mmCIF file with all atom_site columns, C-alpha atoms in Angstrom:
data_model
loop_
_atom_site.group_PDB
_atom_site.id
_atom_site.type_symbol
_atom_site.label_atom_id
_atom_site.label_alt_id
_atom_site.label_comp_id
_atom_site.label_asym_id
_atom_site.label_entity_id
_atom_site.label_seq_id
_atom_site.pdbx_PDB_ins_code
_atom_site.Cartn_x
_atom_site.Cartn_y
_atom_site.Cartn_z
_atom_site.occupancy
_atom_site.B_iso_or_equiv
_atom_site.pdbx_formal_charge
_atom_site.auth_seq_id
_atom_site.auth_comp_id
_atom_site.auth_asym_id
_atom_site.auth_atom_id
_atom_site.pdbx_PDB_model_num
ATOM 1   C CA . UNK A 1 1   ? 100.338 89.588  89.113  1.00 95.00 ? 1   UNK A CA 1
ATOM 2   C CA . UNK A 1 2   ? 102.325 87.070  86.678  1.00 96.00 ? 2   UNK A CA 1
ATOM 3   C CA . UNK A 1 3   ? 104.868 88.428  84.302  1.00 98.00 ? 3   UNK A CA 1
ATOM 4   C CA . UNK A 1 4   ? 107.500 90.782  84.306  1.00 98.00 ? 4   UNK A CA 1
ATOM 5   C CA . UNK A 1 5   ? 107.591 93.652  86.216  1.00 98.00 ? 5   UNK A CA 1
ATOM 6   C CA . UNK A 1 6   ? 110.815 95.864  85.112  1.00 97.00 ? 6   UNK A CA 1
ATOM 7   C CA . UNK A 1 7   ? 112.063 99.099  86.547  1.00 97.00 ? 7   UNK A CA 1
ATOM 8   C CA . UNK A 1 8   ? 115.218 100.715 88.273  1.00 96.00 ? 8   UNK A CA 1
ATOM 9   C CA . UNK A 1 9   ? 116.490 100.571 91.483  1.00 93.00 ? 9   UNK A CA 1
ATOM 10  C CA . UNK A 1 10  ? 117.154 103.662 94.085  1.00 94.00 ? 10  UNK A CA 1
ATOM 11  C CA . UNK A 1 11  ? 119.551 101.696 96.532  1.00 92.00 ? 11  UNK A CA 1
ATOM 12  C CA . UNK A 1 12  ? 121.284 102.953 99.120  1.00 94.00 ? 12  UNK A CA 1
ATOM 13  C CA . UNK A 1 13  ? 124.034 100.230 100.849 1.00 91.00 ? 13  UNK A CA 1
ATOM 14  C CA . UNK A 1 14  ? 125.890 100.380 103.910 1.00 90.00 ? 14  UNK A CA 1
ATOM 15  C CA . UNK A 1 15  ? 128.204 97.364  104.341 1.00 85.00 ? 15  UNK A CA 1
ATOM 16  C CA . UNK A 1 16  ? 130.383 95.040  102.049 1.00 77.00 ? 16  UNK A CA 1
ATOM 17  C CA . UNK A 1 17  ? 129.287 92.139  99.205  1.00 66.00 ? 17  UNK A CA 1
ATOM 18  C CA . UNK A 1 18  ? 125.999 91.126  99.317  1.00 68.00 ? 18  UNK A CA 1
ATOM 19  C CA . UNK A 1 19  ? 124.443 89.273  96.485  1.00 70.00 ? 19  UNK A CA 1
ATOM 20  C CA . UNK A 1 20  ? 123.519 91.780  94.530  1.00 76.00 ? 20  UNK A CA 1
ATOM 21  C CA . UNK A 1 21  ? 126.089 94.071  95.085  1.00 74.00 ? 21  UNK A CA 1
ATOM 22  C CA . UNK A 1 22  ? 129.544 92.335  95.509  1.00 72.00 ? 22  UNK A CA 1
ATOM 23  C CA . UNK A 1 23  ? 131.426 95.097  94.331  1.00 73.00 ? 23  UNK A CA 1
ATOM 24  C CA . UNK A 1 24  ? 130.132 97.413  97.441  1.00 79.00 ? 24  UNK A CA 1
ATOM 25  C CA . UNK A 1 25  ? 132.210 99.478  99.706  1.00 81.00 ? 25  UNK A CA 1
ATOM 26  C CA . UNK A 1 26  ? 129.455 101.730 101.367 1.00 87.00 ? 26  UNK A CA 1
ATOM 27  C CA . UNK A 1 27  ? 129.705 102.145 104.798 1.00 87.00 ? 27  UNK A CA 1
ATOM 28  C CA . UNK A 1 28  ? 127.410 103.761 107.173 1.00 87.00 ? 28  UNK A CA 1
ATOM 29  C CA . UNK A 1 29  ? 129.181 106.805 107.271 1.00 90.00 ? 29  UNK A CA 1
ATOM 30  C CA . UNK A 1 30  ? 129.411 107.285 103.423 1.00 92.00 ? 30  UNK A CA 1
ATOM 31  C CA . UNK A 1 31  ? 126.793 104.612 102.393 1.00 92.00 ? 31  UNK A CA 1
ATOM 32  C CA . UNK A 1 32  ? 126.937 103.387 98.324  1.00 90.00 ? 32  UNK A CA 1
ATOM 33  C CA . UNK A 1 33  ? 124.518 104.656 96.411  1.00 92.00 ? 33  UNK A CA 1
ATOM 34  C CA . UNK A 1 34  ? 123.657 102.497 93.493  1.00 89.00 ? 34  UNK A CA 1
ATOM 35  C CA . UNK A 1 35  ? 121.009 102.151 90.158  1.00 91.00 ? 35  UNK A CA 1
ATOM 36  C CA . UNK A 1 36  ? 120.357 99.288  88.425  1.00 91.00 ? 36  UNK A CA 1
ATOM 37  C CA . UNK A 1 37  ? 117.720 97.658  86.358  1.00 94.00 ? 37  UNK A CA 1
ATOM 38  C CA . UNK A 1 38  ? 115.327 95.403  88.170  1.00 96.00 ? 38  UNK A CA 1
ATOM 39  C CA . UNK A 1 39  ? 112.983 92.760  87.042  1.00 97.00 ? 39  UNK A CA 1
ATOM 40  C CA . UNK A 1 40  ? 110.473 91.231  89.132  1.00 97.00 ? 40  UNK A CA 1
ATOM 41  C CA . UNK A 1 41  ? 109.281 87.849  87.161  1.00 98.00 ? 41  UNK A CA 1
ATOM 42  C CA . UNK A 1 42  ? 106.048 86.591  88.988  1.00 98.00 ? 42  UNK A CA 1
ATOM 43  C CA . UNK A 1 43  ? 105.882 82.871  88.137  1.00 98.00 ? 43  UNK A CA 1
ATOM 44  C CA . UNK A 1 44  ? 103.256 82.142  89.517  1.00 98.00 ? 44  UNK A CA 1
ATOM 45  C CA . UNK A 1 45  ? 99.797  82.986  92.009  1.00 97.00 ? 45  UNK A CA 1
ATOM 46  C CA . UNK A 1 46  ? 96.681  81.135  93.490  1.00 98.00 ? 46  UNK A CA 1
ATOM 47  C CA . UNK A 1 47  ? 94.411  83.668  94.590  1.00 97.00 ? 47  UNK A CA 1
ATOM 48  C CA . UNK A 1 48  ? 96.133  86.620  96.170  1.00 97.00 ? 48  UNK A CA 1
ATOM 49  C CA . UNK A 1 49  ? 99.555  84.922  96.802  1.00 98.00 ? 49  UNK A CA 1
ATOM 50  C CA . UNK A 1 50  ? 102.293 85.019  94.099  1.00 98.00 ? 50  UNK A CA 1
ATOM 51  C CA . UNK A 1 51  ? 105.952 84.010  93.906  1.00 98.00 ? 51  UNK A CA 1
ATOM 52  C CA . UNK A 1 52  ? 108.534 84.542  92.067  1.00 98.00 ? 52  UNK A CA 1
ATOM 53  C CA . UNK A 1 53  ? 112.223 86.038  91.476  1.00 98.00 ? 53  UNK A CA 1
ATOM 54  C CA . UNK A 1 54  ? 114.193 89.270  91.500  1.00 96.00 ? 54  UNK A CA 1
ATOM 55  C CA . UNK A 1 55  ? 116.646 89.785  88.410  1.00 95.00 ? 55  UNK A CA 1
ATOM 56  C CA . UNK A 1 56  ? 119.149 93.091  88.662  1.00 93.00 ? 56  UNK A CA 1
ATOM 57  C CA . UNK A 1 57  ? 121.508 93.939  86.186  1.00 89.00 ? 57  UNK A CA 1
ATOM 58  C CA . UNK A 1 58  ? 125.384 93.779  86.820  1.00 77.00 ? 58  UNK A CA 1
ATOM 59  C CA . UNK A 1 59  ? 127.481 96.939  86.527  1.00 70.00 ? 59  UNK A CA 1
ATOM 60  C CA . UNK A 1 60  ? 131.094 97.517  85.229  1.00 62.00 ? 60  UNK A CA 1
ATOM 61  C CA . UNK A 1 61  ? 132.255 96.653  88.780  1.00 60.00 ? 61  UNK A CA 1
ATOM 62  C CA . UNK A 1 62  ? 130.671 93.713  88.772  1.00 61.00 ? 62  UNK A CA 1
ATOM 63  C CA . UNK A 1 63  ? 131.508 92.623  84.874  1.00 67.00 ? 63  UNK A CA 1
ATOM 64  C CA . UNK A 1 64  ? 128.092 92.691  84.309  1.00 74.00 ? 64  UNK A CA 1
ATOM 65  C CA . UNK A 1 65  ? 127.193 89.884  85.996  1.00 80.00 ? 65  UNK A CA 1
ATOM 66  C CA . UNK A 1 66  ? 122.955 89.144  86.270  1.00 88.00 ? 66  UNK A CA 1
ATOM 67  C CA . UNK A 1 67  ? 122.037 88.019  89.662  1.00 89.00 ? 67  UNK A CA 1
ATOM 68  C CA . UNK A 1 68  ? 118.676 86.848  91.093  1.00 93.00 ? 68  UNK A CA 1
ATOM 69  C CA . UNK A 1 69  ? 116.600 85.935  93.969  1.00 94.00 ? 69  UNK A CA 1
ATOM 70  C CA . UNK A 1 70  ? 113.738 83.910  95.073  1.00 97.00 ? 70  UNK A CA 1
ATOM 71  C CA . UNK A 1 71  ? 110.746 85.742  96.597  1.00 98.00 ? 71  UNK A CA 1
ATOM 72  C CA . UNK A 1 72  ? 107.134 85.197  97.970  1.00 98.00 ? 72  UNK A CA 1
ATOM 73  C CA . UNK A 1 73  ? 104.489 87.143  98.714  1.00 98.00 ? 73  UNK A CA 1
ATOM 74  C CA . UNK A 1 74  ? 100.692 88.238  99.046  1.00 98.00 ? 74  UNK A CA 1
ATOM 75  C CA . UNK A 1 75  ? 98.163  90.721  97.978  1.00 97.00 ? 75  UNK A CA 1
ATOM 76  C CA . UNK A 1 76  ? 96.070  92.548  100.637 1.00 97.00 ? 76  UNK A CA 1
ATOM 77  C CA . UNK A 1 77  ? 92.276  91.940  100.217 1.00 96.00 ? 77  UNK A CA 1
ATOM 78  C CA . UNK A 1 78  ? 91.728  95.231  98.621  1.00 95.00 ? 78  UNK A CA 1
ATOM 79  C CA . UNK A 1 79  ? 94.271  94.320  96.009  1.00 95.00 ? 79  UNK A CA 1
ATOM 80  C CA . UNK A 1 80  ? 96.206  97.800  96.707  1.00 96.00 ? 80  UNK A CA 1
ATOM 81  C CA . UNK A 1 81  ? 98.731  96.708  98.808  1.00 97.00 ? 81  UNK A CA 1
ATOM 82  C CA . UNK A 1 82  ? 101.596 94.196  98.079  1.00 98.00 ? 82  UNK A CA 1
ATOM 83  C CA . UNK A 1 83  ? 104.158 91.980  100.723 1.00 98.00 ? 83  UNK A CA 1
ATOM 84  C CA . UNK A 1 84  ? 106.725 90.116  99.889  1.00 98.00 ? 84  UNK A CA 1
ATOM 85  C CA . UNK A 1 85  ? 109.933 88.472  101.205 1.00 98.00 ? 85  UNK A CA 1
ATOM 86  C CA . UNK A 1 86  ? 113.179 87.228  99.836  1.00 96.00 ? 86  UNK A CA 1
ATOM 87  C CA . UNK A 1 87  ? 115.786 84.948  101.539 1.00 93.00 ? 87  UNK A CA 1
ATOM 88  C CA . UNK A 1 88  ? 117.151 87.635  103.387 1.00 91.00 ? 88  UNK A CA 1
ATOM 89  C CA . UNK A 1 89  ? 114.731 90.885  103.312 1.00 94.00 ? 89  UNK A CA 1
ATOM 90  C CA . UNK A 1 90  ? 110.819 92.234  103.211 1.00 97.00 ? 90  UNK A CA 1
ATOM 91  C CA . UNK A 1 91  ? 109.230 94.594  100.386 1.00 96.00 ? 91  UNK A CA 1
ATOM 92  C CA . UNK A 1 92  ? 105.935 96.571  101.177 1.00 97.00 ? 92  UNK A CA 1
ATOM 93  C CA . UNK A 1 93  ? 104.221 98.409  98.344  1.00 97.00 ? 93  UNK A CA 1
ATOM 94  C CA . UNK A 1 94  ? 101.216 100.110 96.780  1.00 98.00 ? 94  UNK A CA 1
ATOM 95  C CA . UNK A 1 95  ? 100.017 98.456  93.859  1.00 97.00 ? 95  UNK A CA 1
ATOM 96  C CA . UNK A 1 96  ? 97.556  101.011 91.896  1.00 96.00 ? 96  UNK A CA 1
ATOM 97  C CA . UNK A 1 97  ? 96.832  99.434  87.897  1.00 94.00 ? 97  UNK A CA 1
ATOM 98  C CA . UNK A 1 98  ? 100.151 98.322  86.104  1.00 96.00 ? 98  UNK A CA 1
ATOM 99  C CA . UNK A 1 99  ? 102.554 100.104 88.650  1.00 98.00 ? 99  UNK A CA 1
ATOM 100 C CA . UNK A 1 100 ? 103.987 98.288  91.527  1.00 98.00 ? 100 UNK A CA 1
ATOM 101 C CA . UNK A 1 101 ? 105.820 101.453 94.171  1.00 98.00 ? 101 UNK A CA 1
ATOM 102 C CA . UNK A 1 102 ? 107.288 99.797  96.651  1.00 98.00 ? 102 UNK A CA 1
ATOM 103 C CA . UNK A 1 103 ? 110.278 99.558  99.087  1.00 98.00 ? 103 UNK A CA 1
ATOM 104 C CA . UNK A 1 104 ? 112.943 96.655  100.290 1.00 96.00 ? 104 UNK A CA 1
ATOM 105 C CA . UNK A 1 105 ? 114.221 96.528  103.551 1.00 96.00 ? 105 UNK A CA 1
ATOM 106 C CA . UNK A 1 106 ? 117.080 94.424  104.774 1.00 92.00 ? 106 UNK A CA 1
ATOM 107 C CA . UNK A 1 107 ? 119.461 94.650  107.824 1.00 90.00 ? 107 UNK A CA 1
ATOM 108 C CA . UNK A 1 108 ? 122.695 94.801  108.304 1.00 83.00 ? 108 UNK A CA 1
ATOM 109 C CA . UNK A 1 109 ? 125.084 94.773  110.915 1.00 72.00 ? 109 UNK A CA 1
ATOM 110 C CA . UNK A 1 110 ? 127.827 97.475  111.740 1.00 71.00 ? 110 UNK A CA 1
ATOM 111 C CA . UNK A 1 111 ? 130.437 94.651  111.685 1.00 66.00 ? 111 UNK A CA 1
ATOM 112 C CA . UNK A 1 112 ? 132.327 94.986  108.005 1.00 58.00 ? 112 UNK A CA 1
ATOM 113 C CA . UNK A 1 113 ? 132.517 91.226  107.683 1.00 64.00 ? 113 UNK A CA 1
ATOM 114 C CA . UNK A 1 114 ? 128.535 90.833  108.163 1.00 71.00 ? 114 UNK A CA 1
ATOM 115 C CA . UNK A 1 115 ? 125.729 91.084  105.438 1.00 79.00 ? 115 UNK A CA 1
ATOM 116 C CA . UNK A 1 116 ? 124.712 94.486  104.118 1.00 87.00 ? 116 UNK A CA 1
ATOM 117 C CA . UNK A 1 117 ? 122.016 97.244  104.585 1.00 91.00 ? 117 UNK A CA 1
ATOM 118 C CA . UNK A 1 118 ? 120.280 97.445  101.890 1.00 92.00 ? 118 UNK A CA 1
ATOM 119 C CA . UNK A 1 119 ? 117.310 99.943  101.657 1.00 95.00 ? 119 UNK A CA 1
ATOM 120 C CA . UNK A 1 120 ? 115.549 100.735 97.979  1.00 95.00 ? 120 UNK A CA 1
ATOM 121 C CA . UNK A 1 121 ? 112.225 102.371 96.971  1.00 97.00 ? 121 UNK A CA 1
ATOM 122 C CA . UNK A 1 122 ? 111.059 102.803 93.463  1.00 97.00 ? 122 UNK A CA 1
ATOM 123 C CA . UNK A 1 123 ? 108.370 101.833 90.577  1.00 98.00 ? 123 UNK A CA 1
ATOM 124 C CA . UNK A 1 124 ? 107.701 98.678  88.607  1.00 98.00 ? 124 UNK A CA 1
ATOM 125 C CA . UNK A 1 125 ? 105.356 98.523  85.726  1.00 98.00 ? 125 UNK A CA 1
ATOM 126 C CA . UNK A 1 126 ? 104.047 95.621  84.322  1.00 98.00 ? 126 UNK A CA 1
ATOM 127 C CA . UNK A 1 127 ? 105.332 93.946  80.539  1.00 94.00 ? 127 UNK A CA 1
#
């Protein structure tokens, strides 16, 4: 699993700020729907548990600013399967040769002042 795993993100966003995306104004009746690039950079793994951070690209909105997150997570015992969480979401995933598909999940609350939704599914392939 170490190395860098590089893609783009399909992200839909209901709510304001976030990390990642502190230029959002989705809401959940006209969520944002964003794209970026997305790196996953495994640092390191003992046996089928790995760790690591996220690393998106900034946007216009944003002045192009980088921004990145700690993760952790495991592969199932069949090695197709991938789980992982960050400080404030889960990702769940097929992993099938150098391709990673997988999805991120994190809640949000309907409140405009609260943290985001953020849902995302899409591929990663292995550098």
């Amino acid at each position: 699993m170490k190395g860098d795993w590089v893609g783009k993100t399909n992200t839909i966003i209901a709510g304001m700020g976030g990390p990642h995306w502190p230029d959002s104004k989705g809401t959940w009746e006209k969520p944002l729907l964003a794209e970026r690039d997305i790196t996953l950079r495994i640092v390191g793994q003992s046996d089928r548990r790995f760790w690591g951070q996220s690393i998106i690209a900034g946007d216009a909105a944003s002045g192009g600013a980088v921004t990145t997150e700690p993760f952790i997570g495991t592969v199932s015992k069949g090695g197709d399967s991938v789980m992982m969480a960050d400080t404030d979401g889960y990702f769940f995933g097929d992993l099938e040769g150098n391709t990673l598909s997988y999805c991120y999940v994190q809640a949000g609350a309907k409140q405009a002042a609260d943290k985001p939704a953020v849902v995302t599914c899409l591929d990663v392939t292995k550098r």
